Structure formats: structure tokens, C-alpha cells
């Protein structure tokens, strides 16, 4: 058959030849590199509002994340293949250097000495984030493969669990560290903090890590690399544009990007089927563990990001967590995820099998989504915490065990490309899941808000009814409804409404005072016909005899009497407005809770599809250290 069936000449079995102290140092350096990439995805989001304000780039807000995502996703499979050809060490070091260069440049965005290169400071940040993503792709794709290089299959599970825990830990540390640096030092240090961590990682990798080469000859599939970029970037752009409302899904721009992506995919498959060393060997899909595993990871990617994104939205808009604290509010989910990742990895290493734990994890994930689909405006926070822990325990095993399964099902010299392909499918799932769930939110939320506000508007005073009409109409934008800032700030609206009511009554009192002080009863009665004037006081004013305002003392008494009546009416109006606005706040909470719960109903289906993909995977035993030496390697040799 193909060249992939026989081990390349000169291939070294690093799991056998390296001593444990060396492996430990390699592991530390690799974990630090992966932590850099994972931390960057969470630390920047906390600082973005301040960055946008200082660099005056609100229109480019979402592109700070999109540029990173485009570059990192498109490059993942390319780095995986390059690491199979040239070794993990040079590719990983290259990725860290590029990532650190991008981090330094991001921190300098908008500085005068850059002389407006690429335009505004915010545009500079977008470009430099792309450079960061270009480097970060090497960290995520190569790091997981290194575990398979230096540890025997039976040992990999417990270390893969550590890698899964790194992502969970970064989601806790990132928002806290990002908020602290932004508030107390400068948002620029959100990027500069990567430099010391990255330099330490480089030192470990440079001094202690061998080349970790697979032994493959350097035959690079340049056309395949170009086509996977031309396939990935337009598809991601189309999904981003459609989901955030930049363009309609049926617009020529979005349809053109989808068409470009489809054509590139067809050409990519044609090229890969004929190249002797393809970026993504199509023969891997003949391996049932790989084929079903990457499909399951696609669905898990969609469910995972949706869980985090929309849980934060619920916590902000319904539970009342501040936007700044939204990232840390998901700590219970993260703790469950870390426990699930480490625990499942340890169990897989001890038991020698992984499929049962994958199935249990996916069932727990479905259960977690099922619990979250019951969320309402009245769900106690502690119950939400319990639901988050259950979901985290289900998501945790998915991160290490699918990597473990895929790595042990392919030849050792295919581990890089197989691992990065799994990462690629998972990241694509995240993008598509975000777009689909975002579209559901955009479609459902305005309808839910309008429905919940209808009975409130029916009983609201006319002045507030106009504001409620504006509120219903202003929640339909995709970007607005998906942002935590779309939450209804009842206290602020109450203060604004009360201020408006006071100004209105002050105006009425001024008009009455002016009319009374003229001593002209006709002028006073004209004021009483003003629709803003309370009906009861208007009747009282119309019945004032002319003699009552004929003298200064009489006019003062009338004005005092009217002022007392207006003060009472003003207090009643503010109380009524507060009551109405409390109902508005409640209605919007119910709308958000209902919408998010429906999204979690869809998430159950996504998790079920991941379960269906995992069921056909062979339940293979993990070979022990040294087992099958001289064979093609790993579980691939046991699959036959």
C-alpha cells in the first residue's frame, strides 16, 4: 500500500529512549507554551472594552478576536504536517517566537513610533492579533502531539488530562489577570505578560527537548497548504459575517465566500488524493477511530463554545452578574471540566481503555445541557452552579480522551497530522456552533422580549410606553442582542425616567406659577387645559375664583396649594414608573432565560450527535510501554 504503512528509516522511539526527568522538563515547557495560547483567548476579552475606548476602534471590536481565530484555525493542520516532517521542536519554537512577536506588537498598537503602519491603532491591533494567531496554531497543534511522542500509549491519558486542565485553568486565570492588569497597570500588559512566560517555555524546549522527528522525508504539499487556507478563511469569514449581522446570509458577499470555500475544498480533496505526502492524508479517514473521532470533536467543539458563551450571557442578563465578572462566574464549570479531564485521563491510563469514559462523558454532557435547558428567570444561582459542574464533568473527558484515541489509532509518524486534524475539526465546530447558536439567539430574543413586554406595555403610563416600544425595537440587532451589554439596566432606566418625570413636573409648576402671578384667571384656566397637568389638579385650578389670585398673598397661597398637589402627583408618577420598570426588568430576564434555555435544548441534540459519532469507535486497548515494539505502532497495529 502507501508509504505510511512502513516506519520511516531512522525513526527514534522517544518514549523508550528518553528518561523521565527529561520528559518532565519537556512536559513543563510544552504545557507553558500551551498555557500561553489558552490564556490569550481569555485574558484579552476582559481588556477589550478599555482597548476599544483608548484606540477609538469600536467598529473593529469583533475583529480583534476574528483575526486571531482565522489565522490560528487555518494553520493548525499545516503545522501538524510540518511537525511530522521536520520534528516537533523546530515547529513549536517557531510558533512560540511568532506568538511572542505578535504579543509584543499587540502591546505596542497605537504607539506613535509605529507611524500609523496599517492605519489606526485598532487596525494595527487586528493585524498583530492575526500574527499572534499564526504562531498560536503551532502551540495547540504540536503540543498535544508531543505527549504521544514521549510517552507510551498507556501513560498518555494522565498527561493528556493535564493538557485539558490547562485550558480550564486559563479560563479562570485569564479574566482575573486581564481585569487586574487593565485596571491597575495598563491594557498593554495583557499582551506583554506573554513574554516572560514564553521565554521560560522557550528555554525549557530549546535546552531539553530533542527534535522529536518522525523520520519522514521533507516532501511538502505546498498546494494543499494553500488550498486549506483558501478553504478555511472564506468559510470562517462567511460564518462570522452572517452570525454577527455584518451581511445577510443571502448577500452576495457571504454567498461568494461560501462558494470560494466549496470550490477550494473540492480542489483540496483532489490534490490530497494524489500528493505523496499530503497535508491531510485522506487514508486516515479509512481508520474508523480517526474518522468517527474527528466527527465527534466537531460536534463537541460546537457544544463547548456554545456552553461557555451563552452561559455567560444568562449569568449577566438574568442572574445579574456584572459584565466584568462574567468570565469568572463560570468557574464552577471550569472546575468540573478540570476534574473530568484529569480524572478521565488517569482512569484511562490505569484501566487501559478509553471508550467507556468517552461515552459516560458525553452522556453527562447531554445531562448537563438538559439541566441547563430548564433555566428560568427564577433558577437559584446555587442550582446554576450545580448544573455547571455537571456539564464541566461531561466536557472534561472529551478534551484528552479523543486525542488519546486518535493518537493511538494511527501510525507514530502520522501522530502530528492526526492530532492537528482533530484540533482543526474541533475549532471549526466552535465557529459553526457559534454562528448557529448566535442565529437562534438573534431570531428568538427580539420575539421573546416583545412577547414578554406586551402585558407590561398595556398597563404602562403613556410616557413610558413610548420607551418600551423603543426598547422592543432596539433589541433585534444581532451584535446587540448577543452582547452582555444588551442587558436591561433597571436602576439606570429608573433614574433616567424619574429625572424626566421631575423635569416635566417642574415645567408644569413653572407654567402654573407664571400664570397665577399674572393675576389673570383666563391664563390660569388655560394652563389647566395642558394635557401634562394632572386631571384632578386641573379641575381644581379651573375652579379657582378670580378673587383668589387678586392679591399677592392669595397668589402665594394658590401656588403653595398647587405645588403640594404636584409633589404628591410626582411621587405617585415615579412610584408607578418604578413598578412598571420592575416589570420590564422581569420581562427581559424571562425573555433571556427562555431564549438561552431553548439554545441548550439544541445543544442536547449537538451532544447527542457527538455521542452517535463516538459509538462506532472501536473500543481498543492501550498498549503498554514497549508492547508491539517494531510494529507499525500504537493501536494502529492492533486494528489490523
XYZ file of N, CA, C and O in Angstrom, residues 333-475:
572
model
N -18.074 25.577 36.263
C -17.992 24.758 35.062
C -16.539 24.365 34.797
O -16.230 23.220 34.461
N -15.645 25.348 34.979
C -14.228 25.099 34.740
C -13.674 24.064 35.714
O -12.891 23.195 35.333
N -14.071 24.162 36.974
C -13.597 23.195 37.969
C -14.078 21.785 37.615
O -13.326 20.813 37.738
N -15.324 21.680 37.177
C -15.830 20.378 36.741
C -15.069 19.865 35.534
O -14.744 18.676 35.439
N -14.752 20.775 34.610
C -14.017 20.403 33.405
C -12.622 19.886 33.754
O -12.168 18.864 33.222
N -11.926 20.608 34.648
C -10.579 20.185 35.045
C -10.634 18.817 35.722
O -9.818 17.927 35.433
N -11.601 18.637 36.642
C -11.733 17.355 37.331
C -12.026 16.230 36.338
O -11.454 15.128 36.423
N -12.909 16.501 35.371
C -13.242 15.493 34.371
C -12.065 15.155 33.479
O -11.837 13.987 33.142
N -11.284 16.182 33.086
C -10.142 15.967 32.193
C -9.052 15.151 32.881
O -8.545 14.157 32.337
N -8.671 15.569 34.101
C -7.591 14.872 34.805
C -8.044 13.480 35.245
O -7.329 12.489 35.073
N -9.254 13.399 35.803
C -9.748 12.107 36.290
C -9.887 11.079 35.184
O -9.481 9.917 35.340
N -10.444 11.481 34.049
C -10.627 10.523 32.952
C -9.288 10.093 32.372
O -9.114 8.923 31.991
N -8.334 11.019 32.316
C -7.012 10.658 31.814
C -6.327 9.637 32.707
O -5.722 8.666 32.234
N -6.422 9.855 34.019
C -5.821 8.909 34.968
C -6.483 7.535 34.865
O -5.810 6.499 34.862
N -7.820 7.520 34.771
C -8.543 6.246 34.676
C -8.195 5.503 33.387
O -8.032 4.277 33.390
N -8.087 6.256 32.289
C -7.746 5.616 31.016
C -6.384 4.943 31.098
O -6.174 3.841 30.575
N -5.427 5.591 31.765
C -4.087 5.019 31.891
C -4.104 3.759 32.751
O -3.382 2.803 32.487
N -4.931 3.755 33.779
C -4.958 2.602 34.694
C -5.772 1.436 34.141
O -5.394 0.272 34.314
N -6.889 1.753 33.505
C -7.765 0.689 33.013
C -7.329 0.152 31.653
O -7.621 -0.993 31.315
N -6.663 1.021 30.868
C -6.205 0.587 29.554
C -7.232 0.765 28.448
O -6.975 0.423 27.297
N -8.420 1.296 28.771
C -9.467 1.534 27.780
C -10.023 2.945 27.969
O -10.021 3.478 29.081
N -10.525 3.530 26.898
C -10.987 4.920 26.976
C -12.440 5.096 26.511
O -13.098 6.058 26.885
N -12.961 4.185 25.693
C -14.249 4.431 25.057
C -15.384 4.557 26.077
O -16.258 5.425 25.948
N -15.367 3.704 27.104
C -16.441 3.755 28.105
C -16.513 5.130 28.760
O -17.598 5.690 28.961
N -15.325 5.697 29.065
C -15.304 7.023 29.708
C -15.733 8.121 28.742
O -16.335 9.118 29.146
N -15.421 7.948 27.463
C -15.894 8.912 26.466
C -17.424 8.911 26.433
O -18.057 9.971 26.443
N -18.010 7.718 26.405
C -19.474 7.609 26.362
C -20.097 8.199 27.623
O -21.079 8.952 27.560
N -19.506 7.864 28.789
C -20.027 8.408 30.051
C -19.934 9.935 30.045
O -20.862 10.641 30.457
N -18.792 10.451 29.558
C -18.619 11.904 29.494
C -19.658 12.569 28.608
O -20.237 13.605 28.970
N -19.922 11.970 27.433
C -20.903 12.558 26.514
C -22.321 12.472 27.080
O -23.134 13.383 26.887
N -22.622 11.381 27.798
C -23.930 11.277 28.445
C -24.080 12.329 29.539
O -25.143 12.947 29.693
N -22.988 12.557 30.303
C -23.003 13.615 31.315
C -23.177 14.987 30.669
O -23.873 15.861 31.196
N -22.515 15.166 29.504
C -22.647 16.426 28.788
C -24.105 16.648 28.385
O -24.652 17.750 28.558
N -24.726 15.615 27.831
C -26.140 15.723 27.469
C -26.996 16.026 28.698
O -27.910 16.864 28.647
N -26.661 15.365 29.823
C -27.396 15.635 31.054
C -27.213 17.065 31.522
O -28.175 17.714 31.969
N -25.974 17.567 31.414
C -25.710 18.954 31.794
C -26.492 19.934 30.945
O -27.090 20.896 31.463
N -26.520 19.699 29.635
C -27.294 20.564 28.744
C -28.793 20.432 29.051
O -29.540 21.410 28.967
N -29.214 19.208 29.386
C -30.616 19.009 29.741
C -30.998 19.819 30.973
O -32.056 20.459 31.017
N -30.120 19.818 31.977
C -30.373 20.621 33.177
C -30.396 22.111 32.842
O -31.252 22.861 33.319
N -29.450 22.547 32.011
C -29.383 23.965 31.649
C -30.582 24.391 30.801
O -30.949 25.566 30.786
N -31.194 23.434 30.106
C -32.371 23.780 29.300
C -33.586 24.075 30.175
O -34.612 24.539 29.672
N -33.481 23.800 31.492
C -34.578 24.119 32.415
C -34.387 25.478 33.076
O -35.194 25.861 33.936
N -33.316 26.197 32.716
C -33.058 27.504 33.335
C -34.239 28.447 33.127
O -34.843 28.485 32.056
N -34.542 29.194 34.165
C -35.587 30.207 34.080
C -35.097 31.463 34.785
O -33.988 31.489 35.337
N -35.936 32.484 34.801
C -35.571 33.727 35.479
C -35.511 33.536 36.990
O -34.938 34.381 37.690
N -36.070 32.449 37.507
C -36.134 32.232 38.956
C -35.204 31.123 39.433
O -35.244 30.749 40.607
N -34.378 30.561 38.540
C -33.470 29.487 38.954
C -32.450 30.024 39.952
O -31.735 30.977 39.651
N -32.355 29.440 41.161
C -31.373 29.925 42.146
C -29.946 29.765 41.619
O -29.642 28.795 40.905
N -29.074 30.684 41.999
C -27.706 30.664 41.493
C -26.986 29.369 41.875
O -26.223 28.818 41.073
N -27.216 28.871 43.096
C -26.543 27.645 43.527
C -26.941 26.458 42.656
O -26.138 25.560 42.410
N -28.177 26.467 42.176
C -28.606 25.396 41.272
C -27.900 25.537 39.920
O -27.511 24.539 39.310
N -27.732 26.776 39.467
C -26.985 27.013 38.225
C -25.558 26.501 38.378
O -24.996 25.890 37.469
N -24.958 26.737 39.550
C -23.601 26.249 39.829
C -23.545 24.733 39.708
O -22.631 24.172 39.089
N -24.537 24.049 40.277
C -24.582 22.584 40.197
C -24.680 22.129 38.740
O -23.972 21.191 38.326
N -25.521 22.777 37.962
C -25.656 22.429 36.544
C -24.325 22.624 35.807
O -23.956 21.817 34.942
N -23.620 23.713 36.154
C -22.336 23.985 35.502
C -21.319 22.899 35.821
O -20.544 22.466 34.954
N -21.301 22.438 37.062
C -20.352 21.386 37.455
C -20.638 20.097 36.677
O -19.714 19.442 36.169
N -21.909 19.744 36.554
C -22.284 18.528 35.808
C -21.827 18.642 34.351
O -21.243 17.704 33.792
N -22.085 19.799 33.750
C -21.666 19.991 32.355
C -20.153 19.931 32.226
O -19.618 19.324 31.290
N -19.438 20.549 33.180
C -17.976 20.519 33.141
C -17.431 19.106 33.256
O -16.489 18.729 32.551
N -18.033 18.299 34.131
C -17.592 16.902 34.272
C -17.819 16.127 32.976
O -17.064 15.193 32.659
N -18.849 16.492 32.217
C -19.093 15.835 30.935
C -18.150 16.304 29.846
O -17.675 15.510 29.027
N -17.870 17.607 29.839
C -16.982 18.159 28.815
C -15.529 17.762 29.040
O -14.771 17.576 28.088
N -15.135 17.606 30.312
C -13.736 17.340 30.642
C -13.119 16.159 29.921
O -12.060 16.282 29.294
N -13.748 14.977 29.957
C -13.134 13.821 29.284
C -12.981 13.988 27.775
O -12.120 13.349 27.162
N -13.813 14.815 27.161
C -13.747 14.960 25.709
C -12.413 15.544 25.257
O -11.908 15.215 24.180
N -11.828 16.426 26.082
C -10.600 17.098 25.656
C -9.416 16.139 25.555
O -8.744 16.101 24.527
N -9.125 15.336 26.588
C -7.964 14.447 26.457
C -8.240 13.116 25.766
O -7.377 12.603 25.053
N -9.421 12.544 25.966
C -9.620 11.161 25.535
C -9.757 11.012 24.026
O -9.337 9.995 23.471
N -10.358 11.988 23.347
C -10.425 11.872 21.887
C -9.030 12.016 21.274
O -8.702 11.348 20.302
N -8.215 12.910 21.852
C -6.817 12.991 21.401
C -6.123 11.660 21.610
O -5.406 11.161 20.742
N -6.323 11.086 22.785
C -5.698 9.803 23.113
C -6.126 8.722 22.130
O -5.306 7.955 21.622
N -7.420 8.678 21.848
C -7.942 7.657 20.935
C -7.349 7.817 19.541
O -6.905 6.837 18.924
N -7.350 9.058 19.034
C -6.864 9.300 17.674
C -5.373 8.998 17.574
O -4.908 8.352 16.629
N -4.591 9.442 18.563
C -3.145 9.230 18.513
C -2.783 7.751 18.556
O -1.839 7.312 17.895
N -3.535 6.986 19.319
C -3.221 5.568 19.434
C -3.772 4.734 18.292
O -3.478 3.547 18.185
N -4.560 5.361 17.436
C -5.152 4.625 16.319
C -4.382 4.815 15.021
O -4.683 4.167 14.021
N -3.391 5.718 15.018
C -2.628 5.990 13.788
C -1.180 5.575 13.988
O -0.740 5.285 15.102
N -0.437 5.542 12.893
C 0.986 5.226 12.966
C 1.722 6.343 13.713
O 1.310 7.501 13.661
N 2.785 6.008 14.416
C 3.508 7.033 15.176
C 3.965 8.225 14.321
O 4.004 9.351 14.803
N 4.313 7.968 13.053
C 4.775 9.063 12.197
C 3.611 9.856 11.587
O 3.827 10.780 10.828
N 2.380 9.476 11.932
C 1.210 10.241 11.496
C 0.547 11.003 12.653
O -0.476 11.652 12.475
N 1.161 10.922 13.831
C 0.532 11.492 15.022
C 0.337 13.007 14.888
O -0.699 13.554 15.267
N 1.338 13.703 14.329
C 1.240 15.161 14.207
C 0.054 15.590 13.361
O -0.760 16.416 13.782
N -0.067 15.008 12.183
C -1.143 15.403 11.282
C -2.495 14.933 11.812
O -3.505 15.630 11.678
N -2.533 13.769 12.456
C -3.798 13.266 13.001
C -4.271 14.131 14.173
O -5.456 14.477 14.276
N -3.347 14.499 15.059
C -3.696 15.333 16.219
C -4.173 16.706 15.780
O -5.177 17.224 16.266
N -3.423 17.312 14.854
C -3.789 18.661 14.404
C -5.111 18.642 13.631
O -5.882 19.600 13.691
N -5.382 17.526 12.932
C -6.658 17.423 12.217
C -7.827 17.401 13.205
O -8.861 18.037 12.970
N -7.660 16.675 14.303
C -8.688 16.671 15.328
C -8.916 18.052 15.905
O -10.056 18.493 16.106
N -7.815 18.783 16.149
C -7.921 20.160 16.658
C -8.609 21.055 15.639
O -9.426 21.909 15.985
N -8.278 20.855 14.377
C -8.862 21.648 13.283
C -10.382 21.449 13.233
O -11.147 22.417 13.150
N -10.821 20.188 13.298
C -12.260 19.910 13.259
C -12.967 20.508 14.482
O -14.081 21.009 14.373
N -12.315 20.438 15.642
C -12.934 20.979 16.850
C -13.084 22.501 16.755
O -14.120 23.054 17.125
N -12.047 23.190 16.263
C -12.124 24.644 16.140
C -13.174 25.052 15.109
O -13.883 26.041 15.291
N -13.264 24.287 14.028
C -14.292 24.581 13.029
C -15.687 24.376 13.626
O -16.613 25.150 13.354
N -15.816 23.343 14.421
C -17.097 23.122 15.083
C -17.470 24.292 15.975
O -18.636 24.702 16.028
N -16.467 24.854 16.655
C -16.721 26.001 17.528
C -17.244 27.191 16.739
O -18.190 27.868 17.158
N -16.634 27.442 15.592
C -17.061 28.588 14.774
C -18.480 28.375 14.248
O -19.336 29.266 14.324
N -18.725 27.188 13.721
C -20.056 26.908 13.157
C -21.110 26.881 14.266
O -22.213 27.414 14.103
N -20.764 26.300 15.410
C -21.698 26.283 16.529
C -22.045 27.685 16.997
O -23.216 27.990 17.272
N -21.035 28.547 17.080
C -21.278 29.931 17.498
C -22.204 30.626 16.512
O -23.112 31.375 16.904
N -21.976 30.400 15.219
C -22.821 31.032 14.198
C -24.261 30.540 14.290
O -25.210 31.328 14.239
N -24.434 29.216 14.450
C -25.790 28.649 14.515
C -26.513 29.118 15.773
O -27.656 29.590 15.726
N -25.843 29.003 16.918
C -26.479 29.427 18.172
C -26.727 30.934 18.181
O -27.736 31.399 18.717
N -25.785 31.693 17.594
C -25.984 33.138 17.511
C -27.190 33.484 16.656
O -27.951 34.412 16.973
N -27.378 32.726 15.567
C -28.536 32.969 14.699
C -29.836 32.646 15.441
O -30.843 33.351 15.298
N -29.815 31.570 16.251
C -31.004 31.224 17.044
C -31.314 32.344 18.038
O -32.465 32.768 18.197
N -30.269 32.844 18.696
C -30.458 33.929 19.662
C -31.014 35.172 18.989
O -31.957 35.807 19.479
N -30.423 35.531 17.841
C -30.854 36.724 17.114
C -32.304 36.612 16.665
O -33.044 37.603 16.684
N -32.713 35.410 16.276
C -34.086 35.224 15.806
C -35.083 35.181 16.956
O -36.185 35.726 16.859
N -34.693 34.555 18.082
C -35.644 34.322 19.161
C -35.763 35.477 20.152
O -36.855 35.781 20.634
N -34.626 36.106 20.468
C -34.638 37.071 21.572
C -35.576 38.257 21.338
O -36.367 38.606 22.231
N -35.545 38.917 20.179
C -36.467 40.042 19.975
C -37.936 39.622 20.103
O -38.744 40.348 20.676
N -38.255 38.433 19.568
C -39.635 37.939 19.656
C -40.032 37.692 21.101
O -41.133 38.053 21.538
N -39.116 37.085 21.864
C -39.391 36.814 23.276
C -39.557 38.112 24.069
O -40.459 38.226 24.909
N -38.695 39.087 23.793
C -38.792 40.363 24.522
C -40.105 41.058 24.197
O -40.808 41.557 25.095
N -40.472 41.097 22.935
C -41.752 41.725 22.546
C -42.928 41.024 23.204
O -43.860 41.667 23.698
N -42.881 39.679 23.232
C -43.979 38.915 23.820
C -44.106 39.187 25.316
O -45.204 39.354 25.850
N -42.953 39.221 26.006
C -42.980 39.448 27.450
C -43.354 40.885 27.807
O -43.912 41.147 28.878
N -43.058 41.831 26.904
C -43.334 43.241 27.192
C -44.776 43.640 26.882
O -45.238 44.687 27.344
N -45.491 42.835 26.099
C -46.853 43.209 25.695
C -47.766 43.507 26.891
O -48.387 44.571 26.953
N -47.869 42.606 27.863
C -48.754 42.921 29.003
C -48.251 44.092 29.837
O -49.049 44.818 30.434
N -46.917 44.279 29.863
C -46.366 45.404 30.620
C -46.733 46.718 29.941
O -47.141 47.686 30.594
N -46.605 46.754 28.616
C -46.935 47.980 27.875
C -48.410 48.326 27.994
O -48.784 49.502 28.034
N -49.259 47.318 28.074
C -50.698 47.573 28.149
C -51.066 48.350 29.412
O -51.999 49.166 29.404
N -50.312 48.107 30.506
C -50.618 48.782 31.776
C -49.718 49.976 32.053
O -49.859 50.622 33.096
N -48.765 50.265 31.154
C -47.782 51.320 31.418
C -48.346 52.705 31.119
O -49.218 52.859 30.256
N -47.877 53.740 31.834
C -48.251 55.115 31.513
C -47.821 55.456 30.094
O -46.829 54.890 29.590
N -48.498 56.384 29.423
C -48.180 56.714 28.024
C -46.717 57.096 27.804
O -46.107 56.676 26.819
N -46.137 57.883 28.728
C -44.754 58.334 28.539
C -43.780 57.156 28.538
O -42.830 57.112 27.754
N -44.029 56.177 29.413
C -43.137 55.013 29.496
C -43.408 54.047 28.355
O -42.513 53.353 27.882
N -44.652 54.020 27.881
C -44.995 53.114 26.782
C -44.145 53.390 25.553
O -43.712 52.468 24.853
N -43.868 54.663 25.300
C -43.030 55.026 24.148
C -41.623 54.470 24.315
O -41.004 53.979 23.362
N -41.093 54.538 25.554
C -39.757 53.986 25.798
C -39.745 52.478 25.602
O -38.766 51.905 25.105
N -40.819 51.809 26.011
C -40.882 50.355 25.854
C -40.958 49.956 24.386
O -40.398 48.940 23.979
N -41.650 50.761 23.588
C -41.679 50.498 22.146
C -40.272 50.585 21.566
O -39.864 49.758 20.742
N -39.519 51.580 22.004
C -38.133 51.742 21.530
C -37.269 50.575 21.990
O -36.428 50.074 21.247
N -37.507 50.125 23.236
C -36.731 49.001 23.764
C -36.994 47.732 22.968
O -36.079 46.990 22.618
N -38.262 47.474 22.637
C -38.603 46.282 21.843
C -37.957 46.349 20.472
O -37.450 45.357 19.958
N -37.957 47.536 19.884
C -37.389 47.672 18.543
C -35.889 47.682 18.526
O -35.268 47.382 17.517
N -35.257 47.990 19.671
C -33.800 48.120 19.684
C -33.058 46.883 20.065
O -31.863 46.896 20.226
N -33.758 45.784 20.228
C -33.084 44.570 20.666
C -32.936 43.561 19.546
O -32.514 42.439 19.739
